[in-house]
């Protein structure tokens, strides 16, 4: 099934764009913008708006149509948790019934990342947007180590508290600094022979499950993730792992 | 104009409580110095530069003297100037080459005093000249800045790229440019040297970067006949040093909170309390406006439930600032528009909080921070949120308005993001310029009741801090739900108890000039 963007008629391929060009805002600049959008593959290009940003920089709002399409039936993009999601109560019931002990989860912003909004949304008692965080789960022992935690220290801490899962939040992704840091974490875990000991997940506004798996993590959580998503994944993983050992 | 009818006696009681709460902390501060205070003092006596490994001269000196710091580092630096007969620049070069200044026998104390007085006068004169220059320009370009001041951030990591972005923003109407620091810098126990082109999520604060950006913004100021304020971050482990460098290079504002580093960077509380005092003395003398960090509480705690912790912290920051000699006009006390946009009448609560801060701190150029926590990546909704924020800021006559970016939660701002934010703010603030003067609030309405409630909660909260002690409260998680044990955190090993022979002519002279702060 081929699909393309929808404006007001199926398959019209309408797209809105806005961007800056490093040229003055004048007739020539607008024509440059139009041609540029055409080169991006759009037709029926309309430069709806332009204004000067600074000496030698101009801003454009453009509309265009595209003939490009994707085959929706061939798309593979699995969420870490799939369709099923346990509520806080369900999670706690499953842990109590199937494991008979608390699940220990350690979380942190690692490397130089100082932005704790993500890990706080998942872990803090209050949670985010009316979804309670893991600290609220009676059957979860949650340790939020906060910001700028070195990878080594996070691993040491996870060993100390016998963690089941480690959550890493990365918000700063400028110049791919998060990739280096996450790769270092996995390598460190592997070199210490601990990779199989923990469920390791990453999260952040620019993180996807696909990226996480590529980097060697068990799961990745992006926009719109709440504690329920993380808890569901961790619990299911533990149960599967336990089943294997039994 | 007073619209809320907040009880004067309650406000006065909060200020008295702040005095009581701060007192034991001030006693601690006065008995201690830190490696960062000593390095800042050295910088104000001319220590600068770095060795071939990039270790800054002030760090080399403090390392050489690490077992003598209870007496202060300046005696040995001044002594070395006397013994070698060199200028500070000449001495710095030799120290960078390995000269051990601790090996020089001490000169006659009178000669050291005289030399110190000369050096101190020289560097403080430079800061005074900077201050006068700023005041002259502000007078010359009077009424050209926006009210509130429109504040934007540049954060490319490369100082030369920052300049392009900063110039563009200033040309679009920004009054204040903050060069955000690279994400690691607050935890470095030294200030890198020279111009830098690589940082993550920001650019290193270095004295050379300060100078380069200052020159660029002065050019725009002259071209546009509007003074462009330059801002950086006197926070983290080098809080006082960055204040010193900012004073020498005529920065105009510094993020400079009394407790932020403890809570949000896990810096040891003793270290931070001592460092913030000296950094604020320097800012006070340099005429720099400080910005405090109360907005950060609301990124981890709920803005509706924890509004009283913001107000309490503003009272404490004000008291710490007064103790350091800052005038109310230099106190950009912070707060933020961070309530959940789904709350019914949330806008009224935001308006109430902003108006309350305005009336309780009438002279302070309040620093109002935009929505960040509930920005989602939906840039179109983001513009709507920022528009409401702009409205509240103008309506309640805030002092410093940090512009919200439609791409918050996505990436550091692109050039167009800043321009769109400036356009939005200029539109809203011009279109409703005098609305605040036209409107009074319903006596028993949501807004007035809310502010009276928050003030009364603040008093209860401050009473409990006064009973328990500020340091104890921070250990228990009273602010931002974050617990910080007093003997933990970064930088504790840089704390030094002052000896009987502690000598710091810069600090002494600053105290005199600030009227005995």
mmCIF file of C-alpha atoms in Angstrom, chain A residues 16 18-20 51-55 57 59 112-117 120 124 126-130 145 147-148 153 171-177 180 205-206 223, chain B residues 155-157 168 171-172 183-184 186-187 197 199-202 224 264-265 299-300 302 305 340 342 373-374 376-377 380 409-412 415-416 419-420 423 490:
data_model
loop_
_atom_site.group_PDB
_atom_site.id
_atom_site.type_symbol
_atom_site.label_atom_id
_atom_site.label_comp_id
_atom_site.label_asym_id
_atom_site.label_seq_id
_atom_site.Cartn_x
_atom_site.Cartn_y
_atom_site.Cartn_z
ATOM 1 C CA UNK A 16 4.990 22.376 4.477
ATOM 2 C CA UNK A 18 10.392 26.203 6.755
ATOM 3 C CA UNK A 19 14.106 26.929 6.563
ATOM 4 C CA UNK A 20 16.794 29.563 6.490
ATOM 5 C CA UNK A 51 11.670 37.636 5.771
ATOM 6 C CA UNK A 52 15.179 38.766 6.634
ATOM 7 C CA UNK A 53 16.725 37.222 9.737
ATOM 8 C CA UNK A 54 19.987 39.146 9.782
ATOM 9 C CA UNK A 55 22.512 40.525 7.364
ATOM 10 C CA UNK A 57 20.269 35.375 6.201
ATOM 11 C CA UNK A 59 13.796 32.739 6.346
ATOM 12 C CA UNK A 112 28.028 14.896 30.770
ATOM 13 C CA UNK A 113 24.295 15.039 30.222
ATOM 14 C CA UNK A 114 22.768 17.270 32.867
ATOM 15 C CA UNK A 115 19.151 17.052 31.746
ATOM 16 C CA UNK A 116 17.143 14.932 34.146
ATOM 17 C CA UNK A 117 13.637 15.665 32.813
ATOM 18 C CA UNK A 120 12.646 12.019 36.288
ATOM 19 C CA UNK A 124 10.156 10.097 40.119
ATOM 20 C CA UNK A 126 5.107 11.930 40.673
ATOM 21 C CA UNK A 127 5.909 10.774 37.161
ATOM 22 C CA UNK A 128 4.753 12.822 34.225
ATOM 23 C CA UNK A 129 1.435 13.768 32.709
ATOM 24 C CA UNK A 130 -0.559 11.777 35.266
ATOM 25 C CA UNK A 145 21.042 8.594 40.415
ATOM 26 C CA UNK A 147 22.620 13.737 36.223
ATOM 27 C CA UNK A 148 26.164 13.459 34.902
ATOM 28 C CA UNK A 153 29.888 4.525 38.499
ATOM 29 C CA UNK A 171 18.748 14.238 26.153
ATOM 30 C CA UNK A 172 21.769 16.050 24.732
ATOM 31 C CA UNK A 173 22.327 14.567 21.284
ATOM 32 C CA UNK A 174 24.208 17.441 19.663
ATOM 33 C CA UNK A 175 27.018 16.182 17.451
ATOM 34 C CA UNK A 176 26.029 12.617 18.387
ATOM 35 C CA UNK A 177 27.673 12.897 21.791
ATOM 36 C CA UNK A 180 29.789 7.825 21.894
ATOM 37 C CA UNK A 205 13.455 12.477 23.065
ATOM 38 C CA UNK A 206 15.732 11.542 20.159
ATOM 39 C CA UNK A 223 8.763 10.501 22.727
ATOM 40 C CA UNK B 155 24.946 27.343 22.083
ATOM 41 C CA UNK B 156 26.892 26.165 19.067
ATOM 42 C CA UNK B 157 30.009 24.993 20.885
ATOM 43 C CA UNK B 168 21.853 37.877 14.145
ATOM 44 C CA UNK B 171 19.957 42.529 15.026
ATOM 45 C CA UNK B 172 16.546 40.869 15.295
ATOM 46 C CA UNK B 183 27.484 20.614 29.236
ATOM 47 C CA UNK B 184 30.534 19.418 31.161
ATOM 48 C CA UNK B 186 30.133 23.127 35.676
ATOM 49 C CA UNK B 187 32.017 20.115 37.014
ATOM 50 C CA UNK B 197 35.694 25.899 19.065
ATOM 51 C CA UNK B 199 31.799 22.083 23.042
ATOM 52 C CA UNK B 200 28.693 19.983 23.492
ATOM 53 C CA UNK B 201 25.389 21.758 23.906
ATOM 54 C CA UNK B 202 27.307 24.948 24.531
ATOM 55 C CA UNK B 224 21.935 49.565 16.486
ATOM 56 C CA UNK B 264 21.300 20.183 40.406
ATOM 57 C CA UNK B 265 25.005 19.500 39.947
ATOM 58 C CA UNK B 299 11.585 21.132 36.100
ATOM 59 C CA UNK B 300 11.791 18.385 38.710
ATOM 60 C CA UNK B 302 5.336 20.289 40.248
ATOM 61 C CA UNK B 305 2.274 22.215 44.335
ATOM 62 C CA UNK B 340 1.096 21.613 33.023
ATOM 63 C CA UNK B 342 -3.635 20.750 30.602
ATOM 64 C CA UNK B 373 9.137 20.759 30.750
ATOM 65 C CA UNK B 374 5.864 20.599 28.847
ATOM 66 C CA UNK B 376 6.764 18.367 23.343
ATOM 67 C CA UNK B 377 8.239 18.698 19.885
ATOM 68 C CA UNK B 380 2.932 24.648 16.629
ATOM 69 C CA UNK B 409 12.906 19.626 23.476
ATOM 70 C CA UNK B 410 14.187 19.082 19.927
ATOM 71 C CA UNK B 411 17.534 20.776 19.411
ATOM 72 C CA UNK B 412 19.564 23.801 20.386
ATOM 73 C CA UNK B 415 18.778 30.867 13.729
ATOM 74 C CA UNK B 416 15.163 31.036 12.588
ATOM 75 C CA UNK B 419 13.943 35.100 15.101
ATOM 76 C CA UNK B 420 10.452 33.608 15.347
ATOM 77 C CA UNK B 423 8.897 38.264 16.516
ATOM 78 C CA UNK B 490 31.813 17.310 44.258
#
